[in-house]
Structures are given as structure tokens and as C-alpha cells.
mmCIF file of C-alpha atoms and ligand atoms in Angstrom:
data_model
loop_
_atom_site.group_PDB
_atom_site.id
_atom_site.type_symbol
_atom_site.label_atom_id
_atom_site.label_comp_id
_atom_site.label_asym_id
_atom_site.label_seq_id
_atom_site.Cartn_x
_atom_site.Cartn_y
_atom_site.Cartn_z
ATOM 1 C CA MET A 852 0.000 0.000 0.000
ATOM 2 C CA GLY A 853 1.070 3.579 -0.574
ATOM 3 C CA GLU A 854 2.052 6.328 1.829
ATOM 4 C CA GLY A 855 -0.465 7.839 4.155
ATOM 5 C CA TYR A 856 -2.551 7.161 7.202
ATOM 6 C CA ILE A 857 -6.055 6.365 8.425
ATOM 7 C CA LEU A 858 -7.897 8.373 11.073
ATOM 8 C CA ALA A 859 -10.656 6.387 12.826
ATOM 9 C CA ILE A 860 -13.338 7.522 15.264
ATOM 10 C CA GLU A 861 -15.557 5.339 17.471
ATOM 11 C CA THR A 862 -18.394 6.840 19.536
ATOM 12 C CA SER A 863 -21.113 4.176 19.352
ATOM 13 C CA CYS A 864 -21.749 3.922 23.091
ATOM 14 C CA ASP A 865 -19.948 5.401 26.099
ATOM 15 C CA GLU A 866 -16.301 5.392 25.019
ATOM 16 C CA THR A 867 -14.853 8.241 22.969
ATOM 17 C CA ALA A 868 -12.100 6.623 20.904
ATOM 18 C CA VAL A 869 -9.678 7.753 18.195
ATOM 19 C CA ALA A 870 -6.936 5.822 16.397
ATOM 20 C CA VAL A 871 -4.356 6.446 13.702
ATOM 21 C CA ALA A 872 -3.179 3.540 11.540
ATOM 22 C CA THR A 873 -1.130 2.980 8.394
ATOM 23 C CA LEU A 874 -2.953 2.045 5.197
ATOM 24 C CA ASP A 875 -1.905 -1.577 5.909
ATOM 25 C CA GLY A 876 -3.831 -1.500 9.184
ATOM 26 C CA GLU A 877 -0.834 -1.218 11.491
ATOM 27 C CA ILE A 878 -2.003 0.719 14.551
ATOM 28 C CA LEU A 879 0.224 3.687 15.465
ATOM 29 C CA VAL A 880 -1.827 5.130 18.319
ATOM 30 C CA SER A 881 -5.171 4.093 19.839
ATOM 31 C CA LYS A 882 -6.712 6.339 22.491
ATOM 32 C CA VAL A 883 -9.874 5.810 24.522
ATOM 33 C CA ALA A 884 -11.456 8.451 26.762
ATOM 34 C CA SER A 885 -13.658 6.343 29.006
ATOM 35 C CA GLN A 886 -16.978 7.585 30.380
ATOM 36 C CA VAL A 887 -17.384 4.567 32.666
ATOM 37 C CA ALA A 888 -17.079 6.611 35.882
ATOM 38 C CA LEU A 889 -19.670 9.091 34.592
ATOM 39 C CA HIS A 890 -22.320 6.421 33.965
ATOM 40 C CA ALA A 891 -21.491 4.077 36.866
ATOM 41 C CA PRO A 892 -23.739 5.854 39.405
ATOM 42 C CA HIS A 893 -26.691 5.288 37.000
ATOM 43 C CA GLY A 894 -26.073 1.519 36.693
ATOM 44 C CA GLY A 895 -25.899 1.752 32.899
ATOM 45 C CA VAL A 896 -25.209 4.137 30.027
ATOM 46 C CA VAL A 897 -27.331 7.317 29.896
ATOM 47 C CA PRO A 898 -27.566 8.246 26.159
ATOM 48 C CA GLU A 899 -27.883 12.030 26.634
ATOM 49 C CA LEU A 900 -24.846 12.128 28.951
ATOM 50 C CA ALA A 901 -22.853 9.959 26.537
ATOM 51 C CA SER A 902 -23.453 12.091 23.430
ATOM 52 C CA ARG A 903 -22.800 15.392 25.175
ATOM 53 C CA ASN A 904 -19.513 14.099 26.506
ATOM 54 C CA HIS A 905 -18.497 12.742 23.104
ATOM 55 C CA SER A 906 -18.908 16.202 21.614
ATOM 56 C CA VAL A 907 -16.698 17.689 24.359
ATOM 57 C CA ASP A 908 -14.032 14.945 24.395
ATOM 58 C CA LEU A 909 -13.736 14.040 20.719
ATOM 59 C CA PRO A 910 -12.106 17.147 19.098
ATOM 60 C CA PRO A 911 -9.213 17.371 21.594
ATOM 61 C CA LEU A 912 -8.762 13.568 21.466
ATOM 62 C CA VAL A 913 -8.369 13.722 17.663
ATOM 63 C CA ASN A 914 -5.624 16.353 18.060
ATOM 64 C CA ILE A 915 -3.841 14.426 20.811
ATOM 65 C CA THR A 916 -3.944 11.141 18.864
ATOM 66 C CA LEU A 917 -2.571 12.692 15.653
ATOM 67 C CA GLU A 918 0.148 14.467 17.616
ATOM 68 C CA LYS A 919 1.174 11.304 19.466
ATOM 69 C CA ALA A 920 1.299 9.408 16.153
ATOM 70 C CA GLY A 921 3.408 12.178 14.602
ATOM 71 C CA VAL A 922 0.927 12.367 11.733
ATOM 72 C CA THR A 923 -0.234 15.648 10.208
ATOM 73 C CA TRP A 924 -3.647 16.337 8.675
ATOM 74 C CA ASP A 925 -2.251 16.403 5.146
ATOM 75 C CA GLN A 926 -0.857 12.862 5.597
ATOM 76 C CA LEU A 927 -4.338 11.372 6.139
ATOM 77 C CA ARG A 928 -5.654 9.338 3.193
ATOM 78 C CA ILE A 929 -8.750 7.694 4.745
ATOM 79 C CA VAL A 930 -11.149 8.866 7.442
ATOM 80 C CA SER A 931 -13.482 6.342 9.080
ATOM 81 C CA ALA A 932 -16.103 6.227 11.806
ATOM 82 C CA THR A 933 -18.533 3.768 13.349
ATOM 83 C CA SER A 934 -21.995 4.234 11.861
ATOM 84 C CA GLY A 935 -23.871 1.564 13.848
ATOM 85 C CA PRO A 936 -25.083 -0.335 15.710
ATOM 86 C CA GLY A 937 -25.189 1.786 18.854
ATOM 87 C CA LEU A 938 -26.859 4.779 20.429
ATOM 88 C CA ALA A 939 -28.090 7.172 17.716
ATOM 89 C CA SER A 940 -27.055 10.373 19.482
ATOM 90 C CA SER A 941 -23.592 8.967 20.262
ATOM 91 C CA LEU A 942 -23.018 7.595 16.748
ATOM 92 C CA LEU A 943 -23.900 10.977 15.225
ATOM 93 C CA VAL A 944 -21.044 12.774 17.001
ATOM 94 C CA GLY A 945 -18.309 10.508 15.584
ATOM 95 C CA ASP A 946 -19.953 10.081 12.187
ATOM 96 C CA THR A 947 -20.436 13.822 11.617
ATOM 97 C CA THR A 948 -16.932 14.677 12.837
ATOM 98 C CA ALA A 949 -15.344 12.085 10.531
ATOM 99 C CA LYS A 950 -17.404 13.167 7.525
ATOM 100 C CA SER A 951 -16.441 16.812 8.161
ATOM 101 C CA VAL A 952 -12.730 15.913 8.252
ATOM 102 C CA SER A 953 -13.186 13.875 5.083
ATOM 103 C CA VAL A 954 -14.808 16.871 3.308
ATOM 104 C CA ALA A 955 -12.141 19.299 4.544
ATOM 105 C CA LEU A 956 -9.272 17.016 3.446
ATOM 106 C CA ASN A 957 -11.018 15.727 0.337
ATOM 107 C CA CYS A 958 -10.214 12.101 1.209
ATOM 108 C CA PRO A 959 -12.419 8.978 1.218
ATOM 109 C CA PHE A 960 -14.735 8.199 4.114
ATOM 110 C CA TYR A 961 -15.352 4.632 5.296
ATOM 111 C CA SER A 962 -18.429 4.078 7.427
ATOM 112 C CA ILE A 963 -17.706 1.017 9.583
ATOM 113 C CA ASN A 964 -20.065 -1.388 11.326
ATOM 114 C CA HIS A 965 -19.054 -1.546 15.012
ATOM 115 C CA MET A 966 -19.545 -5.330 14.973
ATOM 116 C CA GLU A 967 -17.237 -5.663 11.960
ATOM 117 C CA GLY A 968 -14.662 -3.774 14.019
ATOM 118 C CA HIS A 969 -14.977 -6.334 16.838
ATOM 119 C CA LEU A 970 -15.057 -9.235 14.333
ATOM 120 C CA LEU A 971 -11.748 -8.270 12.713
ATOM 121 C CA SER A 972 -10.024 -7.121 15.945
ATOM 122 C CA PRO A 973 -8.321 -10.528 16.602
ATOM 123 C CA PHE A 974 -6.342 -10.015 13.381
ATOM 124 C CA ILE A 975 -4.863 -6.604 14.297
ATOM 125 C CA GLY A 976 -1.081 -6.828 14.220
ATOM 126 C CA LEU A 977 -1.003 -10.229 12.485
ATOM 127 C CA LYS A 978 0.752 -10.090 9.167
ATOM 128 C CA GLN A 979 -1.546 -12.553 7.432
ATOM 129 C CA SER A 980 -4.751 -12.500 5.477
ATOM 130 C CA ILE A 981 -7.994 -13.157 7.315
ATOM 131 C CA PRO A 982 -8.950 -16.841 6.908
ATOM 132 C CA GLU A 983 -12.512 -18.135 6.612
ATOM 133 C CA HIS A 984 -13.661 -18.793 10.170
ATOM 134 C CA VAL A 985 -16.539 -18.749 12.649
ATOM 135 C CA ALA A 986 -16.451 -15.883 15.147
ATOM 136 C CA LEU A 987 -18.107 -15.357 18.495
ATOM 137 C CA VAL A 988 -18.669 -11.685 19.320
ATOM 138 C CA VAL A 989 -19.503 -11.208 22.994
ATOM 139 C CA SER A 990 -19.984 -7.745 24.441
ATOM 140 C CA GLY A 991 -22.293 -5.813 26.726
ATOM 141 C CA GLY A 992 -24.795 -5.285 23.923
ATOM 142 C CA HIS A 993 -24.280 -8.298 21.655
ATOM 143 C CA THR A 994 -23.744 -12.041 21.596
ATOM 144 C CA MET A 995 -23.491 -13.411 18.107
ATOM 145 C CA LEU A 996 -22.010 -16.158 15.988
ATOM 146 C CA VAL A 997 -20.831 -15.020 12.580
ATOM 147 C CA HIS A 998 -19.478 -17.055 9.707
ATOM 148 C CA VAL A 999 -16.717 -14.865 8.243
ATOM 149 C CA VAL A 1000 -16.234 -15.974 4.653
ATOM 150 C CA ARG A 1001 -13.910 -13.042 3.892
ATOM 151 C CA VAL A 1002 -13.813 -9.287 4.611
ATOM 152 C CA ASN A 1003 -17.240 -7.801 3.784
ATOM 153 C CA ASP A 1004 -18.861 -11.241 3.449
ATOM 154 C CA TYR A 1005 -20.457 -12.174 6.754
ATOM 155 C CA GLU A 1006 -23.210 -14.664 7.533
ATOM 156 C CA MET A 1007 -25.062 -14.072 10.777
ATOM 157 C CA MET A 1008 -25.553 -17.556 12.257
ATOM 158 C CA GLY A 1009 -27.250 -16.700 15.538
ATOM 159 C CA SER A 1010 -27.589 -14.201 18.329
ATOM 160 C CA THR A 1011 -29.150 -13.906 21.762
ATOM 161 C CA LYS A 1012 -32.890 -14.082 22.278
ATOM 162 C CA ASP A 1013 -32.669 -11.985 25.443
ATOM 163 C CA ASP A 1014 -29.622 -10.697 27.335
ATOM 164 C CA ALA A 1015 -26.152 -10.384 25.831
ATOM 165 C CA ALA A 1016 -23.392 -12.310 27.659
ATOM 166 C CA GLY A 1017 -21.826 -9.106 29.036
ATOM 167 C CA GLU A 1018 -25.270 -7.864 30.047
ATOM 168 C CA ALA A 1019 -25.800 -11.101 32.020
ATOM 169 C CA PHE A 1020 -22.503 -10.469 33.855
ATOM 170 C CA ASP A 1021 -23.568 -6.865 34.533
ATOM 171 C CA LYS A 1022 -27.073 -7.788 35.768
ATOM 172 C CA VAL A 1023 -25.830 -10.543 38.052
ATOM 173 C CA GLY A 1024 -23.168 -8.119 39.305
ATOM 174 C CA LYS A 1025 -25.919 -5.668 40.177
ATOM 175 C CA MET A 1026 -27.712 -8.380 42.200
ATOM 176 C CA LEU A 1027 -24.452 -8.956 44.067
ATOM 177 C CA GLY A 1028 -23.991 -5.247 44.745
ATOM 178 C CA LEU A 1029 -20.992 -4.895 42.394
ATOM 179 C CA THR A 1030 -20.321 -1.730 40.388
ATOM 180 C CA TYR A 1031 -21.126 -1.465 36.667
ATOM 181 C CA PRO A 1032 -19.732 -2.906 34.414
ATOM 182 C CA ALA A 1033 -19.465 -5.992 36.613
ATOM 183 C CA GLY A 1034 -17.799 -8.467 34.214
ATOM 184 C CA PRO A 1035 -14.206 -7.760 35.268
ATOM 185 C CA GLU A 1036 -15.130 -7.828 38.989
ATOM 186 C CA ILE A 1037 -17.014 -11.144 38.680
ATOM 187 C CA ALA A 1038 -14.014 -12.606 36.831
ATOM 188 C CA ARG A 1039 -11.697 -11.392 39.607
ATOM 189 C CA LEU A 1040 -13.928 -12.814 42.381
ATOM 190 C CA ALA A 1041 -14.294 -16.100 40.471
ATOM 191 C CA LYS A 1042 -10.578 -16.799 40.780
ATOM 192 C CA GLY A 1043 -10.108 -19.426 43.468
ATOM 193 C CA GLY A 1044 -13.860 -20.071 43.728
ATOM 194 C CA SER A 1045 -15.493 -23.452 43.069
ATOM 195 C CA ARG A 1046 -17.032 -23.785 39.604
ATOM 196 C CA GLU A 1047 -19.309 -26.583 40.803
ATOM 197 C CA ALA A 1048 -20.573 -25.057 44.074
ATOM 198 C CA PHE A 1049 -23.736 -23.674 42.445
ATOM 199 C CA GLN A 1050 -25.787 -25.223 39.632
ATOM 200 C CA PHE A 1051 -26.950 -22.880 36.854
ATOM 201 C CA PRO A 1052 -28.861 -23.864 33.719
ATOM 202 C CA ARG A 1053 -26.897 -23.994 30.450
ATOM 203 C CA SER A 1054 -29.788 -22.736 28.336
ATOM 204 C CA MET A 1055 -29.989 -23.992 24.758
ATOM 205 C CA ILE A 1056 -26.534 -25.566 24.968
ATOM 206 C CA ASP A 1057 -27.547 -28.769 23.180
ATOM 207 C CA ARG A 1058 -29.886 -27.221 20.660
ATOM 208 C CA ASP A 1059 -29.059 -27.486 16.983
ATOM 209 C CA GLY A 1060 -29.678 -23.777 16.400
ATOM 210 C CA HIS A 1061 -27.177 -21.017 17.083
ATOM 211 C CA GLU A 1062 -29.377 -18.880 19.325
ATOM 212 C CA PHE A 1063 -28.361 -17.979 22.890
ATOM 213 C CA SER A 1064 -30.445 -17.259 25.986
ATOM 214 C CA PHE A 1065 -29.041 -16.004 29.286
ATOM 215 C CA SER A 1066 -32.148 -14.844 31.112
ATOM 216 C CA GLY A 1067 -32.779 -18.280 32.714
ATOM 217 C CA MET A 1068 -29.285 -18.234 34.196
ATOM 218 C CA LYS A 1069 -29.864 -14.742 35.573
ATOM 219 C CA THR A 1070 -33.205 -15.767 37.140
ATOM 220 C CA SER A 1071 -31.558 -18.827 38.667
ATOM 221 C CA VAL A 1072 -28.955 -16.589 40.366
ATOM 222 C CA LEU A 1073 -31.777 -14.439 41.737
ATOM 223 C CA TYR A 1074 -33.661 -17.448 43.197
ATOM 224 C CA GLN A 1075 -30.555 -19.007 44.709
ATOM 225 C CA LEU A 1076 -29.581 -15.685 46.302
ATOM 226 C CA LYS A 1077 -32.964 -15.590 48.061
ATOM 227 C CA ASN A 1078 -32.003 -18.735 49.992
ATOM 228 C CA LEU A 1079 -28.647 -17.372 51.081
ATOM 229 C CA GLU A 1080 -27.559 -14.889 53.702
ATOM 230 C CA ASN A 1081 -27.400 -11.283 52.586
ATOM 231 C CA PRO A 1082 -24.705 -10.097 52.042
ATOM 232 C CA LEU A 1083 -22.872 -13.242 50.990
ATOM 233 C CA GLY A 1084 -19.707 -14.276 52.790
ATOM 234 C CA ALA A 1085 -16.450 -13.962 50.834
ATOM 235 C CA ARG A 1086 -16.232 -17.725 50.138
ATOM 236 C CA GLN A 1087 -19.817 -17.971 48.881
ATOM 237 C CA LEU A 1088 -19.431 -14.864 46.738
ATOM 238 C CA SER A 1089 -16.330 -16.302 45.145
ATOM 239 C CA ASP A 1090 -18.035 -19.694 44.544
ATOM 240 C CA LEU A 1091 -21.134 -18.084 43.075
ATOM 241 C CA CYS A 1092 -19.055 -15.942 40.686
ATOM 242 C CA ALA A 1093 -16.963 -18.947 39.620
ATOM 243 C CA SER A 1094 -20.050 -21.150 39.036
ATOM 244 C CA PHE A 1095 -21.862 -18.415 37.115
ATOM 245 C CA GLU A 1096 -18.806 -17.619 34.982
ATOM 246 C CA GLU A 1097 -18.380 -21.320 34.198
ATOM 247 C CA ALA A 1098 -22.034 -21.658 33.118
ATOM 248 C CA ILE A 1099 -21.696 -18.740 30.679
ATOM 249 C CA VAL A 1100 -18.341 -19.968 29.353
ATOM 250 C CA ASP A 1101 -19.716 -23.524 28.864
ATOM 251 C CA VAL A 1102 -22.511 -22.199 26.661
ATOM 252 C CA LEU A 1103 -20.256 -19.855 24.660
ATOM 253 C CA VAL A 1104 -17.551 -22.453 23.996
ATOM 254 C CA SER A 1105 -19.986 -25.223 23.105
ATOM 255 C CA LYS A 1106 -21.987 -23.077 20.668
ATOM 256 C CA LEU A 1107 -18.878 -21.598 19.029
ATOM 257 C CA PHE A 1108 -17.332 -24.972 18.249
ATOM 258 C CA ASN A 1109 -20.659 -26.507 17.141
ATOM 259 C CA ALA A 1110 -21.095 -23.638 14.685
ATOM 260 C CA ALA A 1111 -17.515 -23.986 13.401
ATOM 261 C CA GLU A 1112 -18.011 -27.712 12.873
ATOM 262 C CA GLU A 1113 -21.269 -27.116 11.061
ATOM 263 C CA ARG A 1114 -19.623 -24.693 8.614
ATOM 264 C CA GLY A 1115 -16.611 -26.962 8.212
ATOM 265 C CA VAL A 1116 -14.038 -24.257 9.017
ATOM 266 C CA SER A 1117 -10.689 -24.918 10.667
ATOM 267 C CA ALA A 1118 -10.387 -21.564 12.441
ATOM 268 C CA ILE A 1119 -12.369 -19.742 15.105
ATOM 269 C CA ALA A 1120 -12.153 -16.292 16.694
ATOM 270 C CA ILE A 1121 -13.615 -14.475 19.685
ATOM 271 C CA SER A 1122 -13.954 -10.719 20.249
ATOM 272 C CA GLY A 1123 -15.849 -8.027 22.185
ATOM 273 C CA GLY A 1124 -15.656 -6.912 25.820
ATOM 274 C CA VAL A 1125 -16.320 -10.368 27.294
ATOM 275 C CA SER A 1126 -13.501 -11.889 25.192
ATOM 276 C CA CYS A 1127 -10.962 -10.501 27.671
ATOM 277 C CA ASN A 1128 -12.397 -12.937 30.234
ATOM 278 C CA GLU A 1129 -9.465 -15.184 31.128
ATOM 279 C CA ARG A 1130 -11.531 -18.324 31.715
ATOM 280 C CA LEU A 1131 -13.197 -17.943 28.302
ATOM 281 C CA ARG A 1132 -9.828 -17.396 26.602
ATOM 282 C CA THR A 1133 -8.279 -20.440 28.276
ATOM 283 C CA ARG A 1134 -11.223 -22.701 27.456
ATOM 284 C CA VAL A 1135 -11.408 -21.524 23.823
ATOM 285 C CA GLU A 1136 -7.677 -22.080 23.297
ATOM 286 C CA ALA A 1137 -7.811 -25.530 24.928
ATOM 287 C CA GLU A 1138 -10.797 -26.635 22.841
ATOM 288 C CA ALA A 1139 -9.196 -25.335 19.630
ATOM 289 C CA ALA A 1140 -5.993 -27.236 20.419
ATOM 290 C CA ARG A 1141 -8.004 -30.403 21.118
ATOM 291 C CA LYS A 1142 -9.813 -30.034 17.779
ATOM 292 C CA GLU A 1143 -6.633 -28.987 15.934
ATOM 293 C CA MET A 1144 -8.175 -25.693 14.919
ATOM 294 C CA ARG A 1145 -6.555 -22.261 14.805
ATOM 295 C CA ALA A 1146 -7.863 -19.829 17.442
ATOM 296 C CA PHE A 1147 -7.640 -16.050 16.983
ATOM 297 C CA LEU A 1148 -8.033 -13.942 20.132
ATOM 298 C CA PRO A 1149 -7.712 -10.157 20.266
ATOM 299 C CA ALA A 1150 -5.061 -8.423 22.356
ATOM 300 C CA THR A 1151 -6.837 -7.418 25.574
ATOM 301 C CA GLN A 1152 -6.659 -3.672 24.808
ATOM 302 C CA TYR A 1153 -8.728 -4.348 21.676
ATOM 303 C CA THR A 1154 -11.474 -6.380 23.385
ATOM 304 C CA THR A 1155 -13.481 -3.453 24.774
ATOM 305 C CA ASP A 1156 -14.614 -0.613 22.534
ATOM 306 C CA ASN A 1157 -11.784 1.159 20.733
ATOM 307 C CA ALA A 1158 -11.069 2.937 17.452
ATOM 308 C CA ALA A 1159 -8.085 0.757 16.457
ATOM 309 C CA MET A 1160 -10.536 -1.927 15.334
ATOM 310 C CA ILE A 1161 -12.406 0.676 13.253
ATOM 311 C CA ALA A 1162 -9.168 1.840 11.587
ATOM 312 C CA PHE A 1163 -8.226 -1.802 10.949
ATOM 313 C CA ALA A 1164 -11.637 -2.617 9.408
ATOM 314 C CA ALA A 1165 -11.329 0.456 7.141
ATOM 315 C CA ALA A 1166 -7.825 -0.674 6.100
ATOM 316 C CA MET A 1167 -9.052 -4.202 5.311
ATOM 317 C CA ARG A 1168 -12.009 -2.851 3.318
ATOM 318 C CA ALA A 1169 -9.769 -0.519 1.300
ATOM 319 C CA ARG A 1170 -7.268 -3.352 0.719
ATOM 320 C CA GLU A 1171 -10.042 -5.641 -0.565
ATOM 321 C CA GLY A 1172 -11.214 -2.947 -2.993
ATOM 322 C CA VAL A 1173 -14.462 -2.139 -1.198
ATOM 323 C CA ALA A 1174 -15.678 1.307 -2.296
ATOM 324 C CA PRO A 1175 -15.664 4.180 0.232
ATOM 325 C CA SER A 1176 -19.011 5.228 1.709
ATOM 326 C CA GLU A 1177 -21.140 8.032 0.330
ATOM 327 C CA LEU A 1178 -21.152 11.116 2.558
ATOM 328 C CA ASP A 1179 -24.951 11.146 2.678
ATOM 329 C CA LEU A 1180 -25.048 7.660 4.245
ATOM 330 C CA ASP A 1181 -26.972 7.807 7.527
ATOM 331 C CA ILE A 1182 -25.984 6.258 10.825
ATOM 332 C CA ASP A 1183 -28.054 3.179 11.775
ATOM 333 C CA PRO A 1184 -28.560 2.275 15.472
ATOM 334 C CA ASN A 1185 -29.667 -1.245 14.391
ATOM 335 C CA LEU A 1186 -27.146 -1.813 11.614
ATOM 336 C CA SER A 1187 -26.877 -5.520 10.766
ATOM 337 C CA ILE A 1188 -23.546 -7.267 10.156
ATOM 338 C CA GLU A 1189 -24.955 -8.657 6.913
ATOM 339 C CA GLY A 1190 -25.724 -5.318 5.343
ATOM 340 C CA PRO A 1191 -26.082 -2.969 3.725
ATOM 341 C CA VAL A 1192 -23.647 -4.609 1.326
ATOM 342 C CA THR A 1193 -21.119 -2.035 0.167
ATOM 343 C CA ARG A 1194 -20.529 -2.314 -3.531
ATOM 344 C CA LEU A 1195 -17.112 -3.325 -4.824
ATOM 345 C CA THR A 1196 -15.062 -0.941 -6.955
ATOM 346 C CA GLU A 1197 -15.002 -1.931 -10.589
ATOM 347 C CA GLY A 1198 -11.881 -3.144 -12.353
HETATM 348 O O1 KG4 B 2497 -17.460 -4.525 23.897
HETATM 349 P P1 KG4 B 2497 -17.727 -3.739 25.150
HETATM 350 O O2 KG4 B 2497 -16.632 -2.851 25.652
HETATM 351 O O3 KG4 B 2497 -18.956 -2.812 24.998
HETATM 352 C C1 KG4 B 2497 -20.058 -3.102 24.229
HETATM 353 O O4 KG4 B 2497 -20.007 -2.849 23.008
HETATM 354 O O5 KG4 B 2497 -21.014 -3.620 24.838
HETATM 355 O O6 KG4 B 2497 -18.143 -4.801 26.275
HETATM 356 C C2 KG4 B 2497 -18.418 -4.439 27.608
HETATM 357 C C3 KG4 B 2497 -18.923 -5.676 28.347
HETATM 358 C C4 KG4 B 2497 -19.536 -5.348 29.718
HETATM 359 O O7 KG4 B 2497 -20.775 -6.003 29.813
HETATM 360 C C5 KG4 B 2497 -18.525 -5.953 30.699
HETATM 361 O O8 KG4 B 2497 -19.104 -6.378 31.907
HETATM 362 C C6 KG4 B 2497 -17.969 -7.111 29.899
HETATM 363 O O9 KG4 B 2497 -17.870 -6.616 28.586
HETATM 364 N N1 KG4 B 2497 -16.643 -7.533 30.390
HETATM 365 C C7 KG4 B 2497 -16.381 -8.752 30.916
HETATM 366 C C8 KG4 B 2497 -15.010 -8.761 31.283
HETATM 367 N N2 KG4 B 2497 -14.489 -7.536 30.951
HETATM 368 C C9 KG4 B 2497 -15.502 -6.804 30.404
HETATM 369 N N3 KG4 B 2497 -17.173 -9.813 31.125
HETATM 370 C C10 KG4 B 2497 -16.615 -10.905 31.690
HETATM 371 N N4 KG4 B 2497 -15.324 -10.975 32.062
HETATM 372 C C11 KG4 B 2497 -14.488 -9.947 31.876
HETATM 373 N N5 KG4 B 2497 -13.207 -10.051 32.254
HETATM 374 ZN ZN1 ZN B 2498 -18.526 -3.024 21.392
#
């Protein structure tokens, strides 16, 4: 690829993120201004607070990121931003900023699906093409199995019928009096706990389909808590976290490998906020080794929301000859991973 750089912006939820990458997708700088502390007292993300803070944090973060990368405006060749799925008012801040930069610099704009960013994140920094594989994307808002045929050719195999995996961690954390987002804290408490102390249902684990359901597991935690002392002792808390984590991981691992087998692929990948869970990573790697499959896991800094994965997705799209996005393309809070299909450049 030629000289020049990519500027990427991600503001789909509560993280303001900017990254600068080479046209080959090598990440120079990836910065995230987290709003977690701002939303924590509310027990979840407040859309109005998120968008207003994006508009305050984003312009200086763009300047800081470019400066740190040692890249000047006139060296940018591609500008990209997340256009969905996510919160409409948050998406608009990043999308409009990126389009404005693209107009001012007269360079192509790539509108990127946030889930495509997560999907391709395990391949950041690997100097190899992206193989056909089945991917599990697990975050606070999504749990899905995707058959990745190649860049820009994705088959949605299944998703959750109720809560996302990260959401289940967060809701159970709330029941236990932990702060939001509770995933990392549950994982920490689970260390040293017994994975068999509590029994939780593994909903839909043996079904042929690729759908997930975590609400039964959540309800089971609620009922079992009613029969225990409040607050739980340290040992019980640790056991409950370990047993709950194991139930979620069992379902995720089983469904991922069933889906991979069904599509006949020899590689799998995981991504999204929950993919930094150590137990999940260990189990996925062990199962892949047992089945002699290649496993692709993202570096932990690219598991939660970031703009490096958006820059990387834009680089992969450009490399594959996918046409840039029109500037009048709208954001889409419900954007699907299967569309809209971006047309390929001719010739
Ligand atoms: O991808 P992400 O940053 O945001 C969304 O797009 O949703 O994912 C955040 C989610 C939260 O639900 C959080 O509790 C969960 O990822 N999470 C974890 C861990 N770290 C973050 N869940 C389980 N174990 C972890 N270590
Ligand atoms: Zn995400």
C-alpha cells in the first residue's frame, strides 16, 4: 500500500475513541477516553450524557492522537467512523466529525459497522490474510455467531434471544452489589472459587440452532440468592461468581465450536468486551488445540470498545477494494452485520 494514514473515530456507546493507523492496518496510536465513571452511578449508560460528553471529548482527542502518532492532517488518506449499531445520538457525534474531516481534506470516508470492528479485531497486528472462520462476538450489547467468509462477506448464524453475555454479567453483578460494568469484577472474584458449588442452567446448549439465551441463568442466580444470607460471605461470593462464569463460558464455547463444525471451518475467533475474560480465553484455546483448529483472540486492549478496530476494518475494506461510503449515508442504530452490502469498486 502507498504512503499515508487512516484516522478512525468510534463513539457508538460510552467510550470516545480515536486511532491512527497505516494504510496496511498497522495501529500507530489508539486512544480511549472512558466515560465509565460518569455512567457508573446510573447503573448503565445514559444516552444524553454519553453524546454530550463525546462532543466535548472528541475534538481534543483527535488532536492528541494525531500528535502522538506524529501524523499531520495532510498525511491522512482515509477517514473512518462507526456508523452503527449503537446509540443514535452517540453515533452521530463521531460520524459527523469524521465526515467533516473527510470533506475538509477531500479524502475517502469509510463508514464502519461496530460489529465488523470487533469481528476483525483478533487479526490486528497479524501479518496474514484473514482466513474463513466462525467468530463469536460477545460484548455488553451483543452475543453473536458469525461465519466470516472473507472481509465484507459475513453470515449471521445466531444471536441472543434476550440478554447479551456481558449484560448477564452486569445484571448478576448488580444483584451482588458490584459496580457497573461488573464483568471484570465477577471474573476477579471467580478466581479461586469453586465452579461446581452452584448449579446454573446452560440454556440452549444442546440445541441445533445457534441462538443464545441467558435470562434463565440470571433468574436462577436471583432465586438461589434468596435462599442465602445477605450479604454473601467472601467464600460464597467467590463460589457463586466462579459457578456463574463457568455456566456462561460452557454455553459460549460449546456453541462456538458446534457452529464452526457445522460450517466446516478450521479456524475460530472471539472478540468483544467479554472476550478478555481469562476463563473464556483459556477454554477456547484448549478446545481449539483439542480439535486442531486455529484460534484467533484479540489483544486485551482491543477487546473493549476502541477505534483501532475501526481503523483496521477500514484498512481491510480498502485493501479488498471495497468502495468508500457516500457522505450522505446515515448512521443506523440497528445496523446488521450482513448489510447494507457495500458495492465493490469496478476493475
Ligand atoms: O465490547 P464492550 O466494551 O462494549 C459493548 O459494546 O457492549 O463490552 C463491555 C462488556 C460489559 O458487559 C462488561 O461487563 C464485559 O464486557 N466484560 C467482561 C469482562 N471484561 C468486560 N465480562 C466478563 N469478564 C471480563 N473479564
Ligand atoms: Zn462493542
